[in-house]
N, CA and C atoms as an extended XYZ file, in Angstrom:
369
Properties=species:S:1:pos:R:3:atomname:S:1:resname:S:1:resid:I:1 pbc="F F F"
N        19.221       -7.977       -3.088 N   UNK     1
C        18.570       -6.991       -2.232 CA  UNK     1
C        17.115       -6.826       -2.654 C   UNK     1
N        16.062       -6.580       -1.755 N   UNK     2
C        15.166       -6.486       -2.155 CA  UNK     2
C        14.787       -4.539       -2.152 C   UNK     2
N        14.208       -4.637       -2.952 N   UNK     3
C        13.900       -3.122       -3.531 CA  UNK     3
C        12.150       -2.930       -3.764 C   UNK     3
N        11.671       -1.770       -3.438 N   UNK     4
C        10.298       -1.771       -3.495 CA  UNK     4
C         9.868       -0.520       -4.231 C   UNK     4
N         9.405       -0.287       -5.073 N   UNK     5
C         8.919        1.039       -6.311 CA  UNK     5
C         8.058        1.192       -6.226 C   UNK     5
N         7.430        2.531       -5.656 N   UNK     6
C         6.598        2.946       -5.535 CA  UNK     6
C         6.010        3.656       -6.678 C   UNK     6
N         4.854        4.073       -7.462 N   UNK     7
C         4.704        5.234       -8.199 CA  UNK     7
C         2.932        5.475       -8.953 C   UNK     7
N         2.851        6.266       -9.043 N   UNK     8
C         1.017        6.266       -9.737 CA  UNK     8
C         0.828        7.501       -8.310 C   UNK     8
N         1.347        8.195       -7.916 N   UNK     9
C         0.901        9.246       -6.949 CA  UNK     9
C         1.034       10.296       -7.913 C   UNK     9
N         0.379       11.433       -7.118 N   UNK    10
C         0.353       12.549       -7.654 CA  UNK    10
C        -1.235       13.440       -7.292 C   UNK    10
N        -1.564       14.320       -7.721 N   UNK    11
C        -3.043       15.387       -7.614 CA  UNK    11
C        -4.337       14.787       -7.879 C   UNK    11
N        -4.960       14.871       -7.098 N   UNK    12
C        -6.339       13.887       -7.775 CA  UNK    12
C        -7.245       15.440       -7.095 C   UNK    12
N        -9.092       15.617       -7.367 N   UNK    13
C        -9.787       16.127       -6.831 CA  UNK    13
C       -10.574       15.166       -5.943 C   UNK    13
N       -11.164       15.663       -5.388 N   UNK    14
C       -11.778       15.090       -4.721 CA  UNK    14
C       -13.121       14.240       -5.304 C   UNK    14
N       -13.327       12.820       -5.139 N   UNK    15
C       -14.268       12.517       -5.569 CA  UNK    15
C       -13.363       11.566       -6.997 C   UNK    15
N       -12.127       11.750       -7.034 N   UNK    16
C       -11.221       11.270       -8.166 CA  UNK    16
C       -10.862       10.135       -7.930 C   UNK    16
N       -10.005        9.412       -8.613 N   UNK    17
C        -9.161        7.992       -8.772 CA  UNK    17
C        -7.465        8.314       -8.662 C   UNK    17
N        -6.822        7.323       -7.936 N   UNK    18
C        -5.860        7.171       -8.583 CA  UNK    18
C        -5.215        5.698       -8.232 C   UNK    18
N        -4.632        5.224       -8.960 N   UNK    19
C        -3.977        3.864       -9.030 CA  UNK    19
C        -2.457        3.782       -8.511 C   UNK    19
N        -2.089        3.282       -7.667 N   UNK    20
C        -0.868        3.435       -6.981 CA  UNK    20
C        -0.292        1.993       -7.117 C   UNK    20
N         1.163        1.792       -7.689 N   UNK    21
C         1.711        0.543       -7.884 CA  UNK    21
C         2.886        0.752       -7.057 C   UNK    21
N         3.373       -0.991       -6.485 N   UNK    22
C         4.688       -1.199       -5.776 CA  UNK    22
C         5.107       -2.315       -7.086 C   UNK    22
N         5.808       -1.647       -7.211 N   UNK    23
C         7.222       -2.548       -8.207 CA  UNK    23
C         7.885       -3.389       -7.383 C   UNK    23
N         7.870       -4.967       -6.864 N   UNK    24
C         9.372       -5.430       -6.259 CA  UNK    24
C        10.124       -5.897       -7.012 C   UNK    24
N        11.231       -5.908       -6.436 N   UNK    25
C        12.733       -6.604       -6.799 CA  UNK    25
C        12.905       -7.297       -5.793 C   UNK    25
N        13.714       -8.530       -5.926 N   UNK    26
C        14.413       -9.695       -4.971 CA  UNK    26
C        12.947       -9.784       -4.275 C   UNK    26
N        12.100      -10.051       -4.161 N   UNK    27
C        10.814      -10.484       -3.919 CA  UNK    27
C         9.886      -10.477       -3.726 C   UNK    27
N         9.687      -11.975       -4.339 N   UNK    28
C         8.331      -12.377       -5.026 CA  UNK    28
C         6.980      -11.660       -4.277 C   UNK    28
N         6.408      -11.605       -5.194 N   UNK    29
C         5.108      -10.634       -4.256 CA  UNK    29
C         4.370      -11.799       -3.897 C   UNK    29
N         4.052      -12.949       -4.402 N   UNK    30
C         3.232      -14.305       -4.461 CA  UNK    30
C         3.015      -15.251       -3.702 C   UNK    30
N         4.893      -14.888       -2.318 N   UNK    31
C         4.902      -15.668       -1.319 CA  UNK    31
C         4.991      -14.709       -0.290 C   UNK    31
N         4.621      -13.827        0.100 N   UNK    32
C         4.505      -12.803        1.082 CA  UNK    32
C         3.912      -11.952        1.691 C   UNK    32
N         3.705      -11.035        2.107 N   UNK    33
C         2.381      -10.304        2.775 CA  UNK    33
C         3.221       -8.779        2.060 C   UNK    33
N         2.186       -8.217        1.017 N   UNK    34
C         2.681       -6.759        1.180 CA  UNK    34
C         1.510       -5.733        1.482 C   UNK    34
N         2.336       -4.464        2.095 N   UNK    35
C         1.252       -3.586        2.465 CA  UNK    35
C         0.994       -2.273        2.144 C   UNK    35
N         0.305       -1.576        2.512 N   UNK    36
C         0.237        0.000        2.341 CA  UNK    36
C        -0.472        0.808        3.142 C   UNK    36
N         0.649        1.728        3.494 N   UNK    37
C         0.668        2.439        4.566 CA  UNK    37
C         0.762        3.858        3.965 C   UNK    37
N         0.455        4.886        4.921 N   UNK    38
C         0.566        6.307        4.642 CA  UNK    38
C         0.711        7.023        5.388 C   UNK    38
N         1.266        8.294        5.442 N   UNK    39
C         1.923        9.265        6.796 CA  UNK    39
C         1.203       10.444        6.168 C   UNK    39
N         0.651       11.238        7.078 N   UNK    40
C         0.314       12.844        6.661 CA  UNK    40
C         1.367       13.338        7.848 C   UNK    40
N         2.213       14.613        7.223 N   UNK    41
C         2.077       15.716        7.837 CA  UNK    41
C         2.271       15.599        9.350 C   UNK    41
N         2.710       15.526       10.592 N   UNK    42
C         2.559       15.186       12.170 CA  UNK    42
C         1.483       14.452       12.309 C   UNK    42
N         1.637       12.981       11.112 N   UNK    43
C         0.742       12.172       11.706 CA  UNK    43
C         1.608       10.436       11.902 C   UNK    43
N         1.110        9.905       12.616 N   UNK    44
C         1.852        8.633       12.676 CA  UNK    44
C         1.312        7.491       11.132 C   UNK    44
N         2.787        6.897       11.376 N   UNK    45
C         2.107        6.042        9.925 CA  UNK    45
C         0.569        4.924        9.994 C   UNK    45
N         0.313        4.559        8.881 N   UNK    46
C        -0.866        3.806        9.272 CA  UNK    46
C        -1.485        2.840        8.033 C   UNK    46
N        -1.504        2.011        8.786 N   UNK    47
C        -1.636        0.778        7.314 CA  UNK    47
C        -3.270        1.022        6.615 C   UNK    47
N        -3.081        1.378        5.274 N   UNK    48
C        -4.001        0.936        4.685 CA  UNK    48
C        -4.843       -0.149        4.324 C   UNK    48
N        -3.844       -1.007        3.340 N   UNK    49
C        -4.541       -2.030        2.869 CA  UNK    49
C        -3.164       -3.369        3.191 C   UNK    49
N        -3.492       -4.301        2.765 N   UNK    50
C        -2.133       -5.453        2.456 CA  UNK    50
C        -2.943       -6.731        2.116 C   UNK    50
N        -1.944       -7.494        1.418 N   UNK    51
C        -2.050       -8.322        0.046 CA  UNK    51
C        -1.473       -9.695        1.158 C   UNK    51
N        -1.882      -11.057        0.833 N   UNK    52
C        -0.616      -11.749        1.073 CA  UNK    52
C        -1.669      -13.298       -0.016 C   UNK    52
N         0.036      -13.823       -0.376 N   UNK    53
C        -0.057      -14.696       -1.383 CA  UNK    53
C        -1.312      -15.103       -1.891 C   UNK    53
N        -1.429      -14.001       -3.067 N   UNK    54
C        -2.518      -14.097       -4.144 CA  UNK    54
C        -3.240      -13.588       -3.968 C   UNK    54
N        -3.775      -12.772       -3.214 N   UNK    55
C        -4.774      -12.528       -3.216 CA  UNK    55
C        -5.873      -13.214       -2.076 C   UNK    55
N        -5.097      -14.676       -1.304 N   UNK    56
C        -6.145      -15.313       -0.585 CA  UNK    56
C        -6.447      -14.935        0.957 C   UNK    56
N        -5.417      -13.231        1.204 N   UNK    57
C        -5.918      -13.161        1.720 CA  UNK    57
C        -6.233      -10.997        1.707 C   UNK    57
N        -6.937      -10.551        1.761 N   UNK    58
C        -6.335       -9.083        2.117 CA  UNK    58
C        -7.381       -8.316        3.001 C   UNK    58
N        -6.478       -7.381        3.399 N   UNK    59
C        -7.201       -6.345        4.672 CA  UNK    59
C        -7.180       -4.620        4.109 C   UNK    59
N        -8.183       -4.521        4.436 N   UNK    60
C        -8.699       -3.098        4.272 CA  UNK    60
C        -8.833       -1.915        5.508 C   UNK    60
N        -8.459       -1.310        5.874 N   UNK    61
C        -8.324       -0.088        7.191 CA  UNK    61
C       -10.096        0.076        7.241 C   UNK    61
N       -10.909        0.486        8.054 N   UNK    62
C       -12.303        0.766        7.995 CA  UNK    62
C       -11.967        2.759        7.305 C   UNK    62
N       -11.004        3.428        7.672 N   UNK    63
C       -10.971        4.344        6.987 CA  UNK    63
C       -11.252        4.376        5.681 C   UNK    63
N       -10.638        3.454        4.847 N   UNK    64
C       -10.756        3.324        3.415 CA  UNK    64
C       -11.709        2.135        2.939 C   UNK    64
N       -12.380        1.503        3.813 N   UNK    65
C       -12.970        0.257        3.482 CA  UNK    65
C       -14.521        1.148        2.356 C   UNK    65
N       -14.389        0.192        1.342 N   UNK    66
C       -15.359        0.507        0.121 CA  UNK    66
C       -14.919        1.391       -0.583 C   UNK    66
N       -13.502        2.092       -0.758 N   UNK    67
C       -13.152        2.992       -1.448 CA  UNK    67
C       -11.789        2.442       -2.273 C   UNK    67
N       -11.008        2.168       -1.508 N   UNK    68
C        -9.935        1.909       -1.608 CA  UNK    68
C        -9.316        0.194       -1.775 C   UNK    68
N        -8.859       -0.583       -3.087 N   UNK    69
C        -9.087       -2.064       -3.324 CA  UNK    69
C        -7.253       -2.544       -3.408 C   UNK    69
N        -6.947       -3.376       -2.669 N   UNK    70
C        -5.145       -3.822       -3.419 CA  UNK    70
C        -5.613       -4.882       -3.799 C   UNK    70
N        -4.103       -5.224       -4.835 N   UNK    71
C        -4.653       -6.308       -5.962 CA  UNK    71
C        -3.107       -6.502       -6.327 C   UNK    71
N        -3.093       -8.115       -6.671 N   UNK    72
C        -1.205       -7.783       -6.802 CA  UNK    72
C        -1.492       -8.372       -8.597 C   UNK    72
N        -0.501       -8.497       -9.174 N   UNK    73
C        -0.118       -9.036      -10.670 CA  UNK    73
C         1.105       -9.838      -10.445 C   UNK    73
N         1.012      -10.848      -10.217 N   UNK    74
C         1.933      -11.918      -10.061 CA  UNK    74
C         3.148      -11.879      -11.118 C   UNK    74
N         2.563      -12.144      -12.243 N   UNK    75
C         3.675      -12.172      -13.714 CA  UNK    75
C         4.566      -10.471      -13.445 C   UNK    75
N         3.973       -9.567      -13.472 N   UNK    76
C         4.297       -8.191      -13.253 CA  UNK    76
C         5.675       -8.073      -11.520 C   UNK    76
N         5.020       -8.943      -10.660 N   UNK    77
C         5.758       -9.062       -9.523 CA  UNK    77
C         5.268       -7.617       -8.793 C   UNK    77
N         4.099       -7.216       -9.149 N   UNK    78
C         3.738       -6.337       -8.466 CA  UNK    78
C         2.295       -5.916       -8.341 C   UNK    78
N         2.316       -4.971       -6.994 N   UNK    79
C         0.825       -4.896       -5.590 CA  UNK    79
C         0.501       -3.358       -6.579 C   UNK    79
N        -0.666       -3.401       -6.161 N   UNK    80
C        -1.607       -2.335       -6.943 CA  UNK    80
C        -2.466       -1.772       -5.761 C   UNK    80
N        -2.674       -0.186       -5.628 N   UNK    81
C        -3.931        0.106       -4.654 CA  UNK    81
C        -4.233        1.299       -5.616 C   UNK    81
N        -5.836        0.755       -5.510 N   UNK    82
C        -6.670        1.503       -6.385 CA  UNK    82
C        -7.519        2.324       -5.452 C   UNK    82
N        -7.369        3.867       -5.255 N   UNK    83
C        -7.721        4.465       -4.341 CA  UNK    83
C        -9.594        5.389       -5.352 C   UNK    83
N       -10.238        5.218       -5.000 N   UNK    84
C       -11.264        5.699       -5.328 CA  UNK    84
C       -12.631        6.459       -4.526 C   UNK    84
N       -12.969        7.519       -5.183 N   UNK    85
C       -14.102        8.106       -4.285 CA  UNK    85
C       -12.909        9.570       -3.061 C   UNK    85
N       -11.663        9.573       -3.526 N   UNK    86
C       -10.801       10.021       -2.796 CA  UNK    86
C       -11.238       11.727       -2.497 C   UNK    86
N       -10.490       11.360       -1.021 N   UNK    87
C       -10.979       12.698        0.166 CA  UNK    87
C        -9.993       13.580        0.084 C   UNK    87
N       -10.028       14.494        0.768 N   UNK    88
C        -8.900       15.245        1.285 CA  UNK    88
C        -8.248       14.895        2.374 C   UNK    88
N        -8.750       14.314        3.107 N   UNK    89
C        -7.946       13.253        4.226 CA  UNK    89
C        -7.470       12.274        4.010 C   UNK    89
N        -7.324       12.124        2.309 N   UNK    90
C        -6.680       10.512        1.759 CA  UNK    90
C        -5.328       11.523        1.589 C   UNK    90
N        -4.814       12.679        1.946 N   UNK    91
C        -3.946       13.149        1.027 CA  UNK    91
C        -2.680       13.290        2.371 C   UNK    91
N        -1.387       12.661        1.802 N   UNK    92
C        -0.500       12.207        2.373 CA  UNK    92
C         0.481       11.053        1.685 C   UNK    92
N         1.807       10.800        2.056 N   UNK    93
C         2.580        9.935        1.655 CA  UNK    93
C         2.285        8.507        1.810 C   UNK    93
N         2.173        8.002        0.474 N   UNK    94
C         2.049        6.595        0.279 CA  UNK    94
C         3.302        5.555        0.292 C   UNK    94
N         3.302        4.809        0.911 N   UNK    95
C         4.177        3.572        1.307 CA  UNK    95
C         4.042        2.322        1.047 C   UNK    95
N         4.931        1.249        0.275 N   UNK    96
C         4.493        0.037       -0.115 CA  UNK    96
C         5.700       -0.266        0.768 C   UNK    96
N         5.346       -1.806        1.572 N   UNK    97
C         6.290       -2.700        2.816 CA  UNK    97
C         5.668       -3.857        2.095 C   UNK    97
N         6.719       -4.449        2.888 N   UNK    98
C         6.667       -6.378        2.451 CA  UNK    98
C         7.277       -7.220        3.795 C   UNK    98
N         6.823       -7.831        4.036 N   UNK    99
C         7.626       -8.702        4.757 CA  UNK    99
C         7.732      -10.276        4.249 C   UNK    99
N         8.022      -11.388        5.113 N   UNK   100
C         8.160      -12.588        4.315 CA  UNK   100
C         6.732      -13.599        5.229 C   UNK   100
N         6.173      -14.066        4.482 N   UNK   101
C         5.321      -15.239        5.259 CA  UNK   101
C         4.248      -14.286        5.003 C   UNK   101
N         3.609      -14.260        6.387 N   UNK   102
C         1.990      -14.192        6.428 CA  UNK   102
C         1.834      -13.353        6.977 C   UNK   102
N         0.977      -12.524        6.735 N   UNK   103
C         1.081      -10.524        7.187 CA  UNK   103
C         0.699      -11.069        9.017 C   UNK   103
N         0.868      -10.281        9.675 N   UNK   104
C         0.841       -9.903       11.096 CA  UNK   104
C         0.686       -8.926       11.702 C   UNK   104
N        -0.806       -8.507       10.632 N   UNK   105
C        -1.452       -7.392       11.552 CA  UNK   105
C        -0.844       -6.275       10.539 C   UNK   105
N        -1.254       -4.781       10.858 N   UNK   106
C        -1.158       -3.527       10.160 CA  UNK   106
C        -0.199       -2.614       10.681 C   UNK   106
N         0.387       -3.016       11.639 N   UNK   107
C         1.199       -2.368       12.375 CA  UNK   107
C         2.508       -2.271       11.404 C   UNK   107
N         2.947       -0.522       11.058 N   UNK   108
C         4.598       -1.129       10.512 CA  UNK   108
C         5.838       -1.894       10.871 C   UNK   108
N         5.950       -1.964       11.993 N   UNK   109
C         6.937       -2.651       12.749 CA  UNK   109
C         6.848       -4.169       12.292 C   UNK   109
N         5.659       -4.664       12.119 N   UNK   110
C         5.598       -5.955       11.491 CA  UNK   110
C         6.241       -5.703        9.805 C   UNK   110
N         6.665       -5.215        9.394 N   UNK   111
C         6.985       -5.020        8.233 CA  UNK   111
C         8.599       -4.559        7.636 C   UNK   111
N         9.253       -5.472        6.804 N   UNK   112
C        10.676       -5.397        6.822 CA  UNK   112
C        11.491       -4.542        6.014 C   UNK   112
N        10.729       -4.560        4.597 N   UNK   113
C        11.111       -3.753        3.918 CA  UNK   113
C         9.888       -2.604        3.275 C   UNK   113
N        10.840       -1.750        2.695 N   UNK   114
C         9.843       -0.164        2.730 CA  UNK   114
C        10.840        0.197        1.334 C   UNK   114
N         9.374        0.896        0.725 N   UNK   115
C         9.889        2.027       -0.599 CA  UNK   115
C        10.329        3.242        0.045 C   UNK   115
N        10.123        4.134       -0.875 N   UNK   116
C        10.621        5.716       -0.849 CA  UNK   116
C         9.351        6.430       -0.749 C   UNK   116
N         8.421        5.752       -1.023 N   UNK   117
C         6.888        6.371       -1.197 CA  UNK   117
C         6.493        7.742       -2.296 C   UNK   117
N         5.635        7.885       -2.320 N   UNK   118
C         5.010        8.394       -3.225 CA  UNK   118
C         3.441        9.292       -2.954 C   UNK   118
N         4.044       10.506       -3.187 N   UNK   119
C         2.775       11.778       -2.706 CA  UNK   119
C         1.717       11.953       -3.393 C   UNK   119
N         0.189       11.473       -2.442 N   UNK   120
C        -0.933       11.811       -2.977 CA  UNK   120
C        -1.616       12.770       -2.271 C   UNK   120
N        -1.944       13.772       -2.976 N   UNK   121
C        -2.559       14.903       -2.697 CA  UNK   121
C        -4.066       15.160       -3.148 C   UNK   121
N        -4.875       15.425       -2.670 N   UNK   122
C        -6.328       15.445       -2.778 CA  UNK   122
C        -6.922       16.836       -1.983 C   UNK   122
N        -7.356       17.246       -3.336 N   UNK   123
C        -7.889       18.717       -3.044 CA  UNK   123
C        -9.627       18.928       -3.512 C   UNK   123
């Protein structure tokens, strides 16, 4: 089964850092597209960033573009988003997805498997 671990959320101020990791299980981060997405509150979900094999290729939302970097660790088997310069409109539930092959766009529906996510709050 594949399994996805979310964790590195939590309180930041504004103007702060925080580093957000997806842990997988049953698969490889190296041959796949993973992503990150986030939900506020009565808002629809919405892809942040996503990774696919190595690094050769990744996408950034223009919301977060220059703030916000993913980065995977191959040996580790796991995606990294390094959220920086963070708003109060960064603050909402974080989501790591994966699917298999070659990402297809930011949309979640393109995306197969999903963590439990992990709450970042920015005050």
């Amino acid at each position: 089964d594949v399994q996805l671990v979310e964790s590195g959320g939590g309180s930041a101020q504004a103007g702060g850092s925080l580093r957000l990791s997806c842990a997988a299980s049953g698969y490889a981060v190296s041959t796949g597209c993973i992503g990150w997405f986030r939900q506020a509150p009565g808002k629809e979900r919405e892809g942040v960033a996503r990774v696919y094999s190595g690094g050769d290729y990744t996408g950034v939302a223009d919301s977060v573009k220059g703030r916000f970097t993913i980065s995977q660790d191959n040996a580790k088997n796991t995606v990294y988003l390094q959220m920086n310069s963070l708003k109060p409109e960064d603050t909402a539930m974080y989501y790591c997805a994966a699917r298999w092959g070659l990402c297809r766009g930011d949309s979640p529906s393109a995306f197969t498997f999903w963590g439990q996510g992990t709450q970042v709050t920015v005050s």
